[in-house]
Short mmCIF file of C-alpha atoms in Angstrom, two decimals:
data_model
loop_
_atom_site.label_atom_id
_atom_site.label_comp_id
_atom_site.label_asym_id
_atom_site.label_seq_id
_atom_site.Cartn_x
_atom_site.Cartn_y
_atom_site.Cartn_z
CA UNK A 24 33.46 -10.81 3.73
CA UNK A 25 34.36 -7.95 1.40
CA UNK A 26 31.08 -8.49 -0.47
CA UNK A 27 29.07 -8.06 2.74
CA UNK A 28 30.94 -4.88 3.60
CA UNK A 29 30.43 -3.50 0.09
CA UNK A 30 26.67 -4.06 0.24
CA UNK A 31 26.52 -2.34 3.62
CA UNK A 32 28.50 0.60 2.25
CA UNK A 33 26.11 0.96 -0.67
CA UNK A 34 23.19 0.94 1.72
CA UNK A 35 24.83 3.67 3.79
CA UNK A 36 25.52 5.78 0.71
CA UNK A 37 21.90 5.49 -0.38
CA UNK A 38 20.78 6.50 3.09
CA UNK A 39 23.02 9.55 3.13
CA UNK A 40 21.84 10.66 -0.32
CA UNK A 41 18.21 10.29 0.72
CA UNK A 42 17.58 7.53 -1.83
CA UNK A 43 16.06 4.12 -0.95
CA UNK A 44 18.41 1.15 -1.36
CA UNK A 45 15.48 -1.19 -1.94
CA UNK A 46 12.78 -1.15 -4.60
CA UNK A 47 9.25 -0.24 -3.61
CA UNK A 48 7.21 -3.26 -2.52
CA UNK A 49 3.44 -3.69 -2.86
CA UNK A 50 1.44 -4.48 0.27
CA UNK A 51 -0.69 -7.04 -1.57
CA UNK A 52 -0.80 -8.82 -4.91
CA UNK A 53 -3.57 -10.89 -6.43
CA UNK A 54 -4.70 -12.32 -9.71
CA UNK A 55 -8.42 -11.66 -9.55
CA UNK A 56 -11.57 -13.09 -7.97
CA UNK A 57 -15.23 -12.19 -7.87
CA UNK A 58 -15.57 -8.63 -9.14
CA UNK A 59 -18.05 -6.03 -7.97
CA UNK A 60 -18.80 -2.50 -9.20
CA UNK A 61 -17.64 0.46 -7.15
CA UNK A 62 -21.01 1.86 -6.08
CA UNK A 63 -21.32 5.62 -5.65
CA UNK A 64 -20.92 7.58 -3.49
CA UNK A 65 -18.98 5.12 -1.34
CA UNK A 66 -15.61 4.46 0.27
CA UNK A 67 -14.09 0.97 0.30
CA UNK A 68 -10.88 -0.40 1.75
CA UNK A 69 -9.22 -2.58 4.35
CA UNK A 70 -7.65 -2.35 7.78
CA UNK A 71 -4.13 -3.55 8.57
CA UNK A 72 -1.22 -3.32 10.99
CA UNK A 73 2.41 -2.63 10.12
CA UNK A 74 4.79 -5.29 11.42
CA UNK A 75 7.82 -3.00 11.23
CA UNK A 76 8.54 0.61 10.36
CA UNK A 77 8.06 1.42 6.69
CA UNK A 78 7.69 4.44 4.44
CA UNK A 79 4.64 4.47 2.18
CA UNK A 80 5.58 6.07 -1.15
CA UNK A 81 2.56 5.53 -3.41
CA UNK A 82 -1.10 4.52 -3.30
CA UNK A 83 -2.78 2.33 -5.88
CA UNK A 84 -6.09 0.99 -7.12
CA UNK A 85 -7.08 -2.25 -8.85
CA UNK A 86 -7.50 -1.94 -12.63
CA UNK A 87 -9.79 -4.84 -13.50
CA UNK A 88 -8.79 -5.45 -17.13
CA UNK A 89 -5.57 -3.40 -17.13
CA UNK A 90 -7.32 -1.04 -19.56
CA UNK A 91 -7.44 2.13 -17.48
CA UNK A 92 -9.92 3.66 -15.05
CA UNK A 93 -13.40 4.70 -16.14
CA UNK A 94 -13.34 7.70 -13.77
CA UNK A 95 -10.83 9.17 -11.33
CA UNK A 96 -10.75 7.83 -7.77
CA UNK A 97 -9.23 9.57 -4.72
CA UNK A 98 -7.31 7.16 -2.47
CA UNK A 99 -6.16 7.70 1.10
CA UNK A 100 -4.36 6.18 4.07
CA UNK A 101 -5.58 6.81 7.63
CA UNK A 102 -4.61 6.07 11.20
CA UNK A 103 -7.65 4.23 12.48
CA UNK A 104 -7.91 5.33 16.12
CA UNK A 105 -7.59 9.05 15.44
CA UNK A 106 -9.18 9.00 11.98
CA UNK A 107 -6.29 11.15 10.73
CA UNK A 108 -5.71 11.16 6.98
CA UNK A 109 -1.95 10.54 6.68
CA UNK A 110 -1.53 10.81 2.92
CA UNK A 111 -3.69 10.76 -0.20
CA UNK A 112 -3.71 11.04 -3.98
CA UNK A 113 -5.95 10.65 -7.01
CA UNK A 114 -5.90 7.74 -9.46
CA UNK A 115 -6.57 9.41 -12.79
CA UNK A 116 -9.16 8.46 -15.37
CA UNK A 117 -7.75 6.39 -18.22
CA UNK A 118 -4.24 4.96 -18.40
CA UNK A 119 -2.25 7.97 -17.17
CA UNK A 120 -1.00 6.36 -13.95
CA UNK A 121 1.56 3.53 -14.18
CA UNK A 122 0.21 -0.03 -14.10
CA UNK A 123 2.05 -2.54 -11.89
CA UNK A 124 0.63 -6.05 -11.42
CA UNK A 125 -2.97 -4.96 -12.15
CA UNK A 126 -2.81 -1.89 -9.88
CA UNK A 127 -2.43 1.72 -11.02
CA UNK A 128 -0.31 3.84 -8.68
CA UNK A 129 0.08 7.52 -7.90
CA UNK A 130 3.00 9.02 -5.97
CA UNK A 131 1.94 10.56 -2.67
CA UNK A 132 3.60 12.43 0.17
CA UNK A 133 5.70 9.85 2.00
CA UNK A 134 4.45 8.75 5.39
CA UNK A 135 6.09 6.47 7.97
CA UNK A 136 4.02 3.66 9.47
CA UNK A 137 4.98 2.13 12.80
CA UNK A 138 4.31 -1.27 14.37
CA UNK A 139 1.34 -1.79 16.67
CA UNK A 140 -0.86 0.88 15.07
CA UNK A 141 -4.02 0.15 13.08
CA UNK A 142 -4.27 1.76 9.64
CA UNK A 143 -6.92 1.84 6.93
CA UNK A 144 -6.38 2.26 3.21
CA UNK A 145 -9.40 3.19 1.11
CA UNK A 146 -10.71 4.83 -2.05
CA UNK A 147 -13.72 6.94 -2.98
CA UNK A 148 -16.12 6.55 -5.89
CA UNK A 149 -18.19 9.66 -6.55
CA UNK A 150 -20.28 8.71 -9.59
CA UNK A 151 -21.50 5.69 -11.56
CA UNK A 152 -18.69 3.95 -13.44
CA UNK A 153 -17.46 0.69 -14.93
CA UNK A 154 -14.51 0.21 -12.56
CA UNK A 155 -14.59 -2.85 -10.32
CA UNK A 156 -12.83 -4.18 -7.22
CA UNK A 157 -12.15 -7.73 -6.04
CA UNK A 158 -15.14 -8.34 -3.79
CA UNK A 159 -14.78 -12.02 -2.85
CA UNK A 160 -12.66 -15.11 -3.53
CA UNK A 161 -9.40 -13.33 -4.38
CA UNK A 162 -7.11 -15.59 -6.42
CA UNK A 163 -3.35 -15.78 -6.00
CA UNK A 164 -3.60 -13.43 -3.03
CA UNK A 165 -0.26 -12.62 -1.41
CA UNK A 166 -0.12 -10.31 1.60
CA UNK A 167 3.36 -8.96 2.20
CA UNK A 168 4.78 -10.15 5.57
CA UNK A 169 5.54 -6.53 6.46
CA UNK A 170 1.84 -6.05 7.27
CA UNK A 171 -0.98 -7.97 8.94
CA UNK A 172 -4.36 -7.80 7.20
CA UNK A 173 -7.22 -7.27 9.68
CA UNK A 174 -10.51 -6.83 7.82
CA UNK A 175 -12.34 -5.14 4.97
CA UNK A 176 -14.45 -2.04 5.60
CA UNK A 177 -16.74 0.32 3.73
CA UNK A 178 -19.09 3.26 4.19
CA UNK A 179 -21.08 5.87 2.35
CA UNK A 180 -19.85 9.46 2.20
CA UNK A 181 -19.98 12.43 -0.22
CA UNK A 182 -16.17 12.54 -0.56
CA UNK A 183 -12.99 10.67 0.36
CA UNK A 184 -13.33 9.49 3.96
CA UNK A 185 -12.09 6.64 6.11
CA UNK A 186 -14.25 3.62 5.15
CA UNK A 187 -16.10 2.56 8.26
CA UNK A 188 -14.58 1.81 10.68
CA UNK A 189 -17.85 0.95 12.40
CA UNK A 190 -19.29 -0.58 9.23
CA UNK A 191 -17.26 -3.68 8.40
CA UNK A 192 -17.91 -6.64 6.14
CA UNK A 193 -16.88 -10.25 5.71
CA UNK A 194 -16.38 -9.59 2.01
CA UNK A 195 -12.96 -8.45 0.89
CA UNK A 196 -12.54 -4.99 -0.61
CA UNK A 197 -9.31 -5.40 -2.55
CA UNK A 198 -9.40 -2.23 -4.59
CA UNK A 199 -6.78 -0.02 -2.91
CA UNK A 200 -3.14 -0.94 -2.42
CA UNK A 201 0.10 0.78 -1.49
CA UNK A 202 3.83 0.54 -2.07
CA UNK A 203 6.46 1.01 0.61
CA UNK A 204 10.18 0.90 1.33
CA UNK A 205 11.79 -0.13 4.64
CA UNK A 206 12.33 2.73 7.04
CA UNK A 207 15.88 4.13 6.55
CA UNK A 208 16.75 3.16 10.13
CA UNK A 209 16.78 -0.44 8.91
CA UNK A 210 19.57 0.45 6.49
CA UNK A 211 21.58 1.89 9.36
CA UNK A 212 21.23 -1.37 11.28
CA UNK A 213 22.37 -3.26 8.20
CA UNK A 214 25.45 -1.06 7.92
CA UNK A 215 26.26 -1.56 11.61
CA UNK A 216 26.06 -5.32 11.13
CA UNK A 217 28.46 -5.09 8.18
CA UNK A 218 30.98 -3.04 10.17
CA UNK A 219 30.76 -5.50 13.06
CA UNK A 220 31.54 -8.39 10.72
CA UNK A 221 34.53 -6.45 9.38
CA UNK A 222 35.94 -5.96 12.88
CA UNK A 223 35.50 -9.64 13.67
CA UNK A 224 37.19 -10.58 10.38
#
C-alpha cells in the first residue's frame, strides 16, 4: 500500500513541477519494409485519431540506414477538419538530430491532442535527395494503442502543407512519426486513486 501511495506522490510532484512523470513514447515503431524515395516537391504522411488526451513533444522522420538525412525536411502536425497546423519543426541534414529506433526527432512546441479528432502528421521534401520512407510492407510495425491509424496520404505542394487530405493512397507513408506523453490530467487521476486507496487502507 505504501508503495502505491509513494508512486502517486511522485506523479503529483512531477505534475506540480511541470515535468512529465513518464518517458516520451513513439506513436509507431517499425523495422523496415519496401523503401521509396521522397519525391520533390511533395508532402507525405498519415492520418490518425487520438484515443486519449496526450501531449505531443517532438516530431520525427524515418532515417533509412541510420546514417543521417541527405537534406533537411520540415515536419508538421495538423488538425484534419480545419487544416490547422498545430506544431512543426525541421529535421536537419546529417546526423544532428537524435536517432531513436530508426527515427530522427526534433523538439517542437508542445500540443495537446484530444480523443475523437482526426489528425495528420506529414513531412515535406523540397528537392531531389537520397532519403527514403517505408512505402509498403512495413516489417515489425507496432502502432501505439494511444492512437488509431486511419490511412496514408500525400500531395504535391511548394512547401510544408497538410498531405492530401483529398489525395489518399493504399500504400503506407511511414516517414513521419511523433513522440508524446500522457496529458497531465491523467497523473492527477492516478494521484486521486492512490489517495483513495490510502483512505480505504
